[in-house]
Amino acid sequence: MPIFNFRDEDALGKVASVDTTNVIVDVENIDQLKRLQVNHLAVLQSSRPGQHLIGLITQVTRKRGIEDIDDDGIGEKTSELNLCKIALIGTMLDRDGDRENVFRRTLESVPEIDANCFSLDGENLTSFMRTLSSVSADGNALTLGKYTLDEHAVAYLNGNKFFQRHAFIGGSTGSGKSWTTAKIIEQMAGLSTANGIVFDLHGEYSPLVGSGIQHFKVAGPADVEAKRTIDDGVLYLPYWLLSYEALVSMFVDRSDQNAPNQAMIMAREINLAKQKYLEDGDKTDVLKHFTVDSPVPFCLDFLMGRLNDINVEMVPGARGEKQGDFNGKLSRMISRLENKISDRRLGFMFHGGVDVLDFSWLEKFITAVLGSSGENGKAGIKIINFSEVPSDVLPLIVSLVARVTFSVQQWTPSELRHPIALLCDEAHLYMPQRNMAESVDDISLDIFERIAKEGRKYGVSLVVISQRPSEVNKTMLSQCSNFVSMRLTNAEDQGVIKRLLPDSLGGFSDILPTLDTGEALVVGDASLLPSRIRIDEPKNKPNSGTVNFWDEWQKPVKDKRLSIAVDNWRKQNIQ
Ligand SMILES: Nc1ncnc2c1ncn2[C@@H]1O[C@H](COP(=O)(O)OP(=O)(O)OP(=O)(O)O)[C@@H](O)[C@H]1O
Ligand SMILES: [Mg+2]
């Protein structure tokens, strides 16, 4: 049974002009015109039987003109030009092979002049939305919520396409991004071998619990002191896991005139330290192939000892001893290193104890962080809390986890690979625009840009989440094929999303500032139609910290709150 049931007399009007993607309809009936709304759907008769074209109303105009003025100026005749502009977005086929009522995002034909146009509402709208929904609802479909146009129709997304070519979730603060992310996580967690890592920068996602979800936290000073380990859900990200470039960006001050020498010595000495580690452990097979970037532990004391020696080295000269080539040139680098090593906030990098220097540590770490649901009896969605990582090294550390993920996927033979998604909340903090970037950000950008460009081939998907689309790296955004855009109030941010929409839908983005909290404009290859969706509440809600100031100011204040804060601040630990 074809779903559309239109009578010619209900037509809105007839097609007056057609170009490749837009149609202008001459609306004959003024009452109909008044009821039309921008961003609602319309159906056009196609030149082919068994097909209807679906379009989005982008403009409605009523023009009045005085056509004819009689000599005496009294009997004037007014004319009206009532137009409605429609952007064509797809074709509804009554039948496609053995399937009935199939919607396609392609334009299989264009309407002819004088073809009838109908507004899609009431019963017709409900059946259309239902068709869309069930078309995509095969198996465990991904759904975020219901269509705003028809609150009874569940809006399904194609989960394969959503993750295949990266997705972006954007919206002003408090517009509902974290809740939307929680809704996605919740559904991922329901899949039997789901695999994903959530970069949780503020510990917002801690209320998300259930089978399929586990929590990790990058070690804070108190965790280091209590010697908590990965079995307690505490992660260490040791210095030796950082790439050579990342180590240099952390320890070498680029403005120092000795920077090139320092970087060179650093490469040489790290190589040496790794070599020593491998020799001491009799890892002869690795010894033959390792490079400065290989994930091989090395002893920091050994490195520091060597650097100190080189810095004070004396060599035989023509007349007695003279200073070595690098004598005194490493002082600043050494003191930077010493500062970092003694910084308690960086304990997760330098004070992981002897465990993290063990050759088997890496596999244990990777099994915990990259394992899928069900693998080794673990949960596949790993929420990693980065809230205690100092902001100056945050890009380095977040991207380290991304790099480890990408490397592991790359080094897995393709027939053994299992896909993984990285959900990157507050992405503007670690994938900024190049021109706003500092040197540590460069390292992070290189990694994320690489994943954005090549991740698909290795089964690594990015879900980039940010309140400032205009501050997020452009390459990242241009690689995303799916956009979940929530309310955006800033014009610059709206502009970014607008530019990403196809030209014919450009006007659709005008609703961005008026979207309700928890409402989103979803555009991309995962959704059959660009749609306005009311996102369902997730079962477990993130701690988004929405404070009711006015109410709070009428309640009693908690005892000793300020002295507790001062004490915690000093101890760098929330008691
Ligand atoms: N789908 C929804 N339905 C109903 N209310 C919602 C929905 N999504 C969000 N909200 C409300 O909006 C508040 C803020 O949501 P959320 O924390 O997801 O915002 P956000 O976009 O992540 O903000 P920020 O950028 O500051 O992290 C929530 O506390 C909740 O009250
Ligand atoms: Mg948030």
Coordinates of C-alpha atoms and ligand atoms in Angstrom, one line a residue:
M1 CA 0.0 0.0 0.0
P2 CA 1.5 3.4 -1.0
I3 CA 1.6 5.6 2.1
F4 CA 0.6 8.8 0.5
N5 CA -3.0 9.5 -0.1
F6 CA -3.4 12.9 -1.8
R7 CA -6.4 14.3 -3.6
D8 CA -5.7 16.8 -6.3
E9 CA -8.1 19.3 -4.8
D10 CA -5.9 19.4 -1.6
A11 CA -2.9 20.6 -3.5
L12 CA -1.1 23.6 -2.2
G13 CA -0.4 24.7 -5.6
K14 CA 1.5 24.0 -8.7
V15 CA 5.2 24.0 -9.6
A16 CA 6.1 27.3 -11.2
S17 CA 9.9 27.0 -11.5
V18 CA 12.5 24.3 -11.0
D19 CA 16.2 24.3 -10.8
T20 CA 18.6 21.4 -9.8
T21 CA 17.5 21.3 -6.1
N22 CA 14.9 24.0 -5.6
V23 CA 11.4 24.3 -6.6
I24 CA 9.1 27.3 -6.5
V25 CA 5.4 26.6 -6.0
D26 CA 2.7 29.0 -6.8
V27 CA 0.3 28.7 -3.9
E28 CA -3.2 29.3 -5.1
N29 CA -5.0 28.9 -1.8
I30 CA -4.3 31.7 0.7
D31 CA -5.5 29.7 3.7
Q32 CA -3.0 27.0 2.8
L33 CA -0.3 29.6 2.5
K34 CA -1.0 30.8 5.9
R35 CA -0.6 27.4 7.4
L36 CA 2.7 26.7 5.8
Q37 CA 5.8 26.7 8.0
V38 CA 9.4 26.9 7.1
N39 CA 11.3 23.7 7.7
H40 CA 8.2 21.6 7.3
L41 CA 8.0 19.0 4.6
A42 CA 6.2 19.0 1.3
V43 CA 5.5 16.4 -1.3
L44 CA 5.7 16.9 -5.0
Q45 CA 4.2 14.8 -7.8
S46 CA 6.9 13.3 -9.8
S47 CA 7.0 12.8 -13.5
R48 CA 7.5 9.1 -12.8
P49 CA 4.6 6.9 -11.6
G50 CA 5.0 5.4 -8.2
Q51 CA 7.3 8.1 -7.0
H52 CA 6.9 11.3 -5.0
L53 CA 9.5 13.9 -4.3
I54 CA 10.1 15.1 -0.8
G55 CA 11.2 18.6 -0.1
L56 CA 11.8 21.0 2.8
I57 CA 9.9 24.3 2.8
T58 CA 12.6 27.0 2.9
Q59 CA 10.6 30.1 2.2
V60 CA 7.1 31.3 2.1
T61 CA 6.2 34.6 0.6
R62 CA 3.1 36.6 0.0
K63 CA 3.4 39.5 -2.3
R64 CA 0.7 42.0 -3.1
G65 CA 1.0 44.4 -5.9
I66 CA -1.4 47.0 -7.4
E67 CA -1.7 45.9 -10.9
D68 CA -4.0 48.3 -12.5
I69 CA -5.2 51.7 -11.6
D70 CA -8.2 53.1 -13.4
D71 CA -8.1 56.6 -14.6
D72 CA -10.1 57.9 -11.6
G73 CA -7.8 56.0 -9.3
I74 CA -10.7 54.2 -7.6
G75 CA -11.3 50.8 -9.0
E76 CA -7.8 49.4 -8.3
K77 CA -7.3 45.7 -8.8
T78 CA -4.8 44.0 -6.6
S79 CA -2.9 40.9 -7.5
E80 CA -1.2 38.4 -5.3
L81 CA 1.8 36.4 -5.8
N82 CA 2.0 33.7 -3.2
L83 CA 5.1 31.6 -3.4
C84 CA 6.7 28.8 -1.5
K85 CA 10.2 27.7 -2.0
I86 CA 11.1 24.1 -1.5
A87 CA 14.5 22.4 -1.3
L88 CA 14.3 18.9 -2.7
I89 CA 15.8 16.3 -0.4
G90 CA 14.8 12.9 -1.5
T91 CA 12.4 10.5 -3.3
M92 CA 9.7 8.3 -1.9
L93 CA 9.3 5.2 -4.0
D94 CA 6.1 3.2 -3.6
R95 CA 8.1 0.1 -4.4
D96 CA 11.8 -0.7 -4.8
G97 CA 12.4 -4.3 -5.8
D98 CA 10.3 -6.3 -3.2
R99 CA 10.4 -3.6 -0.6
E100 CA 7.4 -1.2 -0.3
N101 CA 7.6 2.4 0.5
V102 CA 11.2 3.2 0.4
F103 CA 12.7 6.6 1.0
R104 CA 16.0 7.5 -0.8
R105 CA 18.2 10.5 -0.3
T106 CA 18.6 10.9 -4.0
L107 CA 16.5 12.8 -6.5
E108 CA 15.5 10.2 -9.0
S109 CA 13.6 12.7 -11.1
V110 CA 12.6 16.3 -11.0
P111 CA 9.1 17.7 -10.9
E112 CA 7.6 19.1 -14.0
I113 CA 6.1 22.5 -14.3
D114 CA 2.5 22.5 -13.1
A115 CA 3.0 19.3 -11.0
N116 CA 0.9 19.3 -7.9
C117 CA 2.5 20.1 -4.5
F118 CA 1.1 19.0 -1.2
S119 CA 2.0 19.9 2.3
L120 CA 3.0 16.9 4.3
D121 CA 1.0 16.9 7.5
G122 CA -1.5 14.9 9.5
E123 CA -1.9 11.2 8.6
N124 CA 0.4 11.5 5.7
L125 CA 3.2 12.9 7.9
T126 CA 2.8 10.2 10.5
S127 CA 2.9 7.4 7.9
F128 CA 5.9 9.0 6.3
M129 CA 7.8 9.3 9.5
R130 CA 6.9 5.8 10.4
T131 CA 8.3 4.6 7.1
L132 CA 11.5 6.4 7.7
S133 CA 11.7 5.0 11.1
S134 CA 11.1 1.4 10.2
V135 CA 13.2 1.5 7.1
S136 CA 16.2 2.2 9.3
A137 CA 15.1 0.2 12.3
D138 CA 16.5 -3.1 11.4
G139 CA 18.1 -4.9 14.3
N140 CA 19.7 -2.9 17.0
A141 CA 19.1 0.5 15.6
L142 CA 20.6 3.7 17.0
T143 CA 18.0 6.1 18.2
L144 CA 18.4 9.4 19.9
G145 CA 14.7 10.4 20.3
K146 CA 11.6 11.4 18.4
Y147 CA 11.0 13.8 15.5
T148 CA 9.8 17.2 16.6
L149 CA 7.5 17.2 13.5
D150 CA 5.8 14.0 14.7
E151 CA 6.3 13.1 18.4
H152 CA 5.1 9.6 17.8
A153 CA 7.8 8.7 15.3
V154 CA 11.1 7.4 16.7
A155 CA 14.0 8.9 14.8
Y156 CA 16.4 6.2 14.0
L157 CA 19.9 6.7 12.8
N158 CA 22.1 4.3 10.9
G159 CA 24.6 3.3 13.5
N160 CA 27.1 2.1 10.9
K161 CA 27.1 5.3 9.1
F162 CA 27.1 7.4 12.2
F163 CA 30.4 5.9 13.4
Q164 CA 31.9 5.1 10.0
R165 CA 32.8 8.6 9.1
H166 CA 33.0 10.4 12.3
A167 CA 30.3 12.5 14.0
F168 CA 30.1 15.9 15.6
I169 CA 27.9 17.0 18.5
G170 CA 27.8 20.7 19.0
G171 CA 25.8 23.2 21.0
S172 CA 26.1 26.1 23.5
T173 CA 26.7 25.3 27.1
G174 CA 23.7 23.7 28.7
S175 CA 22.1 22.8 25.4
G176 CA 22.2 19.0 26.1
K177 CA 25.4 17.7 24.5
S178 CA 26.4 15.6 27.5
W179 CA 23.0 14.1 27.8
T180 CA 22.9 13.3 24.1
T181 CA 26.3 11.7 24.5
A182 CA 25.0 9.7 27.5
K183 CA 22.1 8.5 25.4
I184 CA 24.5 7.3 22.7
I185 CA 26.8 5.6 25.3
E186 CA 23.8 3.9 26.8
Q187 CA 22.9 2.3 23.5
M188 CA 26.5 1.4 22.6
A189 CA 26.7 -0.3 26.0
G190 CA 23.8 -2.5 25.1
L191 CA 25.7 -4.1 22.2
S192 CA 27.4 -7.4 23.1
T193 CA 30.9 -6.5 22.0
A194 CA 30.8 -2.7 21.9
N195 CA 34.0 -0.8 22.2
G196 CA 34.5 2.8 23.0
I197 CA 36.5 5.3 25.0
V198 CA 34.9 8.4 26.5
F199 CA 37.2 11.3 27.3
D200 CA 35.5 12.7 30.3
L201 CA 37.3 15.9 31.3
H202 CA 35.2 16.9 34.3
G203 CA 34.1 13.6 35.7
E204 CA 30.6 14.4 34.4
Y205 CA 29.9 10.9 33.3
S206 CA 30.4 9.1 36.6
P207 CA 26.7 8.5 37.1
L208 CA 26.6 6.3 33.9
V209 CA 26.7 2.8 35.2
G210 CA 25.5 -0.5 34.1
S211 CA 26.8 -3.6 32.3
G212 CA 28.9 -2.6 29.4
I213 CA 30.3 0.5 31.1
Q214 CA 33.4 0.8 33.3
H215 CA 35.1 3.8 34.7
F216 CA 38.8 4.7 34.9
K217 CA 40.4 7.8 36.2
V218 CA 43.8 9.2 35.4
A219 CA 45.7 9.1 38.7
G220 CA 45.6 12.2 40.8
P221 CA 48.1 13.0 43.6
A222 CA 46.0 11.2 46.2
D223 CA 45.8 8.0 44.0
V224 CA 49.6 8.1 43.5
E225 CA 50.1 8.4 47.2
A226 CA 47.7 5.5 48.0
K227 CA 49.4 3.5 45.3
R228 CA 46.1 2.7 43.6
T229 CA 46.5 0.7 40.5
I230 CA 44.6 -0.2 37.3
D231 CA 42.7 -2.8 39.3
D232 CA 41.3 0.0 41.3
G233 CA 40.3 1.8 38.1
V234 CA 43.2 4.2 38.3
L235 CA 45.3 4.7 35.1
Y236 CA 48.9 5.8 34.8
L237 CA 50.2 7.1 31.5
P238 CA 53.9 6.8 31.9
Y239 CA 56.4 9.2 30.3
W240 CA 57.9 6.4 28.2
L241 CA 54.7 5.9 26.3
L242 CA 54.9 9.5 24.9
S243 CA 56.2 9.9 21.4
Y244 CA 59.7 11.5 21.1
E245 CA 58.0 14.6 19.8
A246 CA 55.7 14.8 22.7
L247 CA 58.6 14.4 25.1
V248 CA 60.5 17.2 23.4
S249 CA 57.5 19.5 23.4
M250 CA 57.2 18.9 27.1
F251 CA 60.9 19.3 28.1
V252 CA 62.5 21.5 25.6
D253 CA 61.7 25.2 25.5
R254 CA 61.5 26.1 21.8
S255 CA 62.7 29.6 22.4
D256 CA 65.9 28.4 24.1
Q257 CA 68.9 28.9 21.8
N258 CA 70.1 25.4 22.6
A259 CA 66.7 23.9 21.7
P260 CA 67.9 22.0 18.6
N261 CA 70.9 20.5 20.5
Q262 CA 68.7 19.6 23.5
A263 CA 66.2 17.8 21.2
M264 CA 69.0 16.0 19.5
I265 CA 70.6 14.8 22.7
M266 CA 67.2 13.8 24.0
A267 CA 66.6 11.6 21.0
R268 CA 70.0 10.0 21.3
E269 CA 69.8 9.4 25.1
I270 CA 66.2 8.1 25.1
N271 CA 67.3 5.6 22.4
L272 CA 70.2 4.6 24.6
A273 CA 68.0 4.3 27.7
K274 CA 65.5 2.1 25.8
Q275 CA 68.4 0.0 24.5
K276 CA 69.7 -0.5 27.9
Y277 CA 66.3 -1.5 29.2
L278 CA 65.9 -4.1 26.4
E279 CA 69.5 -5.4 26.9
D280 CA 68.9 -5.8 30.7
G281 CA 65.7 -7.7 30.0
D282 CA 67.2 -9.9 27.3
K283 CA 64.7 -8.7 24.7
T284 CA 66.9 -9.4 21.8
D285 CA 64.2 -9.6 19.2
V286 CA 62.8 -6.2 20.1
L287 CA 66.3 -4.8 20.3
K288 CA 66.9 -5.3 16.6
H289 CA 63.9 -3.2 15.5
F290 CA 63.0 -0.6 18.2
T291 CA 63.0 3.1 17.5
V292 CA 62.9 6.2 19.7
D293 CA 59.1 6.0 19.4
S294 CA 58.7 2.3 20.2
P295 CA 56.6 1.7 23.3
V296 CA 59.5 0.4 25.3
P297 CA 60.0 1.5 29.0
F298 CA 63.2 3.2 30.0
C299 CA 64.6 4.2 33.4
L300 CA 64.3 7.9 34.1
D301 CA 67.1 8.0 36.6
F302 CA 69.4 6.5 34.0
L303 CA 68.4 9.2 31.5
M304 CA 68.8 12.0 34.0
G305 CA 72.2 10.6 35.0
R306 CA 73.3 10.7 31.4
L307 CA 72.0 14.2 30.8
N308 CA 73.7 15.5 33.9
D309 CA 77.0 13.9 32.8
I310 CA 76.8 15.4 29.3
N311 CA 76.0 18.8 30.8
V312 CA 79.2 18.9 32.9
E313 CA 81.3 16.8 30.5
M314 CA 85.0 17.7 30.1
V315 CA 87.0 16.4 27.2
P316 CA 90.7 16.3 26.6
G317 CA 91.8 19.3 24.6
A318 CA 95.1 20.6 23.1
R319 CA 96.0 22.1 26.4
G320 CA 94.6 20.0 29.1
E321 CA 90.8 19.5 29.6
K322 CA 88.2 21.6 28.0
Q323 CA 84.4 21.7 28.1
G324 CA 82.5 19.1 26.1
D325 CA 80.4 20.1 23.2
F326 CA 77.2 20.3 25.2
N327 CA 78.7 21.4 28.5
G328 CA 76.1 23.7 30.2
K329 CA 73.8 23.6 27.2
L330 CA 71.3 21.2 28.8
S331 CA 70.9 23.0 32.1
R332 CA 67.5 24.5 31.2
M333 CA 66.2 21.2 29.9
I334 CA 67.4 19.3 32.9
S335 CA 65.7 21.8 35.3
R336 CA 62.5 21.6 33.3
L337 CA 62.6 17.8 33.6
E338 CA 63.3 17.9 37.3
N339 CA 60.4 20.3 37.8
K340 CA 58.0 18.1 36.0
I341 CA 59.2 15.0 37.8
S342 CA 58.6 16.6 41.1
D343 CA 55.2 18.1 40.2
R344 CA 52.7 16.0 42.2
R345 CA 50.0 16.7 39.7
L346 CA 52.0 14.8 37.1
G347 CA 52.4 11.8 39.3
F348 CA 50.4 9.7 36.8
M349 CA 53.3 10.1 34.4
F350 CA 56.3 9.9 36.6
H351 CA 55.3 8.0 39.7
G352 CA 53.6 4.9 38.6
G353 CA 55.9 2.8 40.7
V354 CA 57.9 -0.2 39.4
D355 CA 54.8 -1.8 37.8
V356 CA 54.7 0.6 34.9
L357 CA 58.3 -0.1 34.1
D358 CA 57.6 -3.8 33.7
F359 CA 57.7 -5.1 30.1
S360 CA 54.3 -6.7 30.5
W361 CA 52.6 -3.5 31.7
L362 CA 51.7 -2.2 28.3
E363 CA 49.6 -5.3 27.5
K364 CA 47.8 -5.0 30.8
F365 CA 47.0 -1.4 30.1
I366 CA 45.8 -2.0 26.6
T367 CA 43.7 -4.9 27.6
A368 CA 42.0 -2.7 30.2
V369 CA 41.6 0.4 28.0
L370 CA 41.0 -1.1 24.5
G371 CA 39.1 -4.4 25.4
S372 CA 35.6 -4.8 24.1
S373 CA 32.5 -5.8 26.0
G374 CA 32.7 -9.4 27.0
E375 CA 36.4 -9.7 26.2
N376 CA 38.2 -10.9 29.4
G377 CA 34.9 -10.4 31.2
K378 CA 35.2 -6.6 30.9
A379 CA 32.9 -3.9 29.8
G380 CA 33.5 -2.3 26.5
I381 CA 32.7 1.4 27.1
K382 CA 35.5 2.9 29.1
I383 CA 34.8 6.3 30.6
I384 CA 38.2 7.9 31.4
N385 CA 38.1 10.7 33.8
F386 CA 40.8 13.3 33.1
S387 CA 39.6 15.8 35.7
E388 CA 42.9 15.8 37.7
V389 CA 45.1 16.2 34.7
P390 CA 46.6 19.7 34.7
S391 CA 45.3 21.8 31.8
D392 CA 48.7 22.6 30.3
V393 CA 49.4 18.9 29.5
L394 CA 45.8 17.9 28.9
P395 CA 46.1 17.8 25.0
L396 CA 49.2 15.7 25.3
I397 CA 47.6 13.2 27.6
V398 CA 44.3 12.9 25.9
S399 CA 46.0 12.5 22.6
L400 CA 48.3 9.9 24.1
V401 CA 45.3 7.7 24.7
A402 CA 44.1 8.3 21.2
R403 CA 47.6 7.5 19.8
V404 CA 47.8 4.3 21.7
T405 CA 44.3 3.3 20.4
F406 CA 45.2 4.2 16.8
S407 CA 48.6 2.4 17.0
V408 CA 47.0 -0.8 18.4
Q409 CA 44.4 -0.8 15.6
Q410 CA 47.1 -0.2 13.0
W411 CA 49.2 -3.0 14.3
T412 CA 46.3 -5.5 14.5
P413 CA 46.1 -7.7 11.4
S414 CA 43.0 -6.6 9.5
E415 CA 41.2 -9.9 10.0
L416 CA 41.5 -9.6 13.7
R417 CA 40.5 -5.9 14.0
H418 CA 37.5 -4.9 16.1
P419 CA 36.2 -1.3 15.6
I420 CA 36.4 1.3 18.4
A421 CA 34.9 4.8 18.9
L422 CA 36.5 7.7 20.7
L423 CA 34.0 10.0 22.2
C424 CA 35.8 13.3 22.7
D425 CA 33.9 15.7 25.0
E426 CA 35.0 19.3 25.3
A427 CA 37.0 18.8 22.1
H428 CA 37.9 22.4 21.7
L429 CA 40.4 22.0 24.6
Y430 CA 42.5 19.4 22.8
M431 CA 41.7 19.8 19.1
P432 CA 41.8 23.6 18.7
Q433 CA 42.1 25.5 15.5
R434 CA 45.7 25.5 14.3
N435 CA 46.1 29.3 14.7
M436 CA 45.0 29.1 18.3
A437 CA 47.3 26.2 19.1
E438 CA 50.4 26.1 21.3
S439 CA 53.2 23.6 20.7
V440 CA 51.8 20.9 22.9
D441 CA 48.5 21.2 21.0
D442 CA 50.3 20.5 17.8
I443 CA 51.2 17.0 18.9
S444 CA 47.6 16.4 19.8
L445 CA 46.3 17.9 16.6
D446 CA 48.6 15.7 14.5
I447 CA 47.2 12.6 16.1
F448 CA 43.6 13.6 16.0
E449 CA 43.8 14.8 12.4
R450 CA 45.5 11.6 11.4
I451 CA 42.7 9.6 13.0
A452 CA 40.1 11.8 11.4
K453 CA 41.7 11.2 8.0
E454 CA 42.7 7.6 8.2
G455 CA 40.8 6.2 11.2
R456 CA 38.0 4.8 9.0
K457 CA 40.4 2.3 7.4
Y458 CA 41.5 1.0 10.8
G459 CA 38.1 1.0 12.5
V460 CA 38.7 4.0 14.7
S461 CA 35.8 6.5 14.8
L462 CA 35.7 9.9 16.4
V463 CA 32.7 11.6 18.0
V464 CA 33.8 15.2 18.5
I465 CA 31.8 17.0 21.1
S466 CA 32.1 20.8 21.7
Q467 CA 30.3 23.9 22.7
R468 CA 32.5 26.0 20.4
P469 CA 32.4 24.6 16.9
S470 CA 34.3 27.7 15.7
E471 CA 37.2 26.8 18.0
V472 CA 37.5 23.2 17.0
N473 CA 40.1 22.3 14.4
K474 CA 38.6 22.7 10.9
T475 CA 40.2 19.6 9.5
M476 CA 38.5 17.6 12.2
L477 CA 35.1 19.1 11.4
S478 CA 35.4 18.7 7.7
Q479 CA 36.1 15.0 8.1
C480 CA 32.8 14.5 10.1
S481 CA 29.9 13.2 8.0
N482 CA 27.3 13.5 10.7
F483 CA 26.2 16.5 12.7
V484 CA 24.1 16.6 15.8
S485 CA 23.7 20.3 16.4
M486 CA 22.0 21.5 19.5
R487 CA 21.1 25.1 20.3
L488 CA 23.9 27.4 19.2
T489 CA 23.6 31.1 20.2
N490 CA 26.9 32.4 19.0
A491 CA 26.8 33.6 15.4
E492 CA 30.3 32.4 14.6
D493 CA 29.5 28.9 15.8
Q494 CA 26.2 28.9 13.9
G495 CA 28.2 29.9 10.8
V496 CA 30.5 26.9 11.1
I497 CA 27.5 24.5 11.1
K498 CA 25.8 26.5 8.4
R499 CA 28.8 26.1 6.1
L500 CA 28.8 22.4 6.7
L501 CA 25.2 21.9 5.5
P502 CA 24.4 21.4 1.9
D503 CA 23.6 24.7 0.1
S504 CA 20.0 23.8 -0.4
L505 CA 19.5 23.3 3.3
G506 CA 21.4 26.4 4.3
G507 CA 18.3 28.0 5.7
F508 CA 17.6 25.0 7.9
S509 CA 20.4 26.1 10.2
D510 CA 18.4 29.3 11.0
I511 CA 16.6 27.3 13.6
L512 CA 19.9 26.7 15.5
P513 CA 19.5 29.5 18.0
T514 CA 15.9 28.7 18.8
L515 CA 16.2 25.0 19.5
D516 CA 15.0 23.9 22.9
T517 CA 17.3 22.3 25.5
G518 CA 17.6 18.7 24.4
E519 CA 16.5 19.3 20.9
A520 CA 18.9 18.8 18.0
L521 CA 19.2 19.3 14.3
V522 CA 20.6 16.0 12.9
V523 CA 22.2 16.1 9.5
G524 CA 24.3 13.6 7.8
D525 CA 24.5 10.2 6.1
A526 CA 23.3 8.4 9.2
S527 CA 19.9 10.1 9.0
L528 CA 17.6 9.6 6.1
L529 CA 16.3 13.2 6.4
P530 CA 17.9 16.2 7.9
S531 CA 15.7 16.2 11.0
R532 CA 14.9 18.1 14.1
I533 CA 14.9 15.6 16.9
R534 CA 13.9 15.8 20.5
I535 CA 16.5 13.8 22.3
D536 CA 15.2 11.3 24.8
E537 CA 16.6 11.6 28.3
P538 CA 19.3 9.1 29.1
K539 CA 18.5 6.6 31.9
N540 CA 21.4 7.7 33.9
K541 CA 22.0 11.4 33.7
P542 CA 25.5 13.0 33.5
N543 CA 26.4 15.4 36.3
S544 CA 26.1 18.4 34.2
G545 CA 26.2 20.6 37.2
T546 CA 23.2 22.8 36.3
V547 CA 22.8 24.9 39.5
N548 CA 19.6 26.6 40.5
F549 CA 21.2 29.7 41.8
W550 CA 18.0 31.4 42.9
D551 CA 16.8 28.4 44.9
E552 CA 20.3 27.6 46.3
W553 CA 20.5 31.2 47.6
Q554 CA 17.5 30.5 49.7
K555 CA 18.9 27.4 51.4
P556 CA 21.3 27.1 54.4
V557 CA 25.0 27.0 53.6
K558 CA 27.0 23.9 54.5
D559 CA 29.2 24.0 57.5
K560 CA 33.0 24.7 57.1
R561 CA 32.7 24.6 53.3
L562 CA 35.4 27.3 52.7
S563 CA 38.0 25.9 55.1
I564 CA 37.5 22.4 53.6
A565 CA 38.0 24.0 50.1
V566 CA 41.2 25.7 51.2
D567 CA 42.5 22.5 52.7
N568 CA 41.7 20.5 49.6
W569 CA 43.3 23.1 47.4
R570 CA 46.5 22.9 49.4
K571 CA 46.5 19.1 49.4
Q572 CA 45.4 18.9 45.8
N573 CA 42.8 16.4 46.7
I574 CA 39.0 16.5 47.1
Q575 CA 38.2 14.9 50.5
Ligands
LIG1 N1 17.3 15.5 26.2 C1 17.0 16.3 27.2 N2 15.8 16.3 27.7 C2 15.5 17.1 28.8 N3 16.4 17.9 29.4 C3 17.6 17.9 29.0 C4 18.0 17.1 27.8 N4 19.3 17.3 27.6 C5 19.7 18.2 28.5 N5 18.8 18.6 29.3 C6 18.9 19.6 30.4 O1 19.9 20.5 30.2 C7 20.9 20.4 31.1 C8 22.3 20.6 30.5 O2 22.6 19.5 29.7 P1 24.1 19.0 29.3 O3 24.9 18.9 30.5 O4 23.9 17.8 28.4 O5 24.6 20.3 28.5 P2 25.9 20.4 27.7 O6 25.5 20.9 26.4 O7 26.8 19.2 27.8 O8 26.7 21.6 28.4 P3 28.2 22.0 28.6 O9 28.7 22.4 27.3 O10 28.2 23.0 29.7 O11 28.9 20.7 29.1 C9 20.7 19.1 31.9 O12 21.1 19.2 33.2 C10 19.2 18.9 31.7 O13 18.5 19.5 32.8
MG2 MG 28.7 18.8 28.7

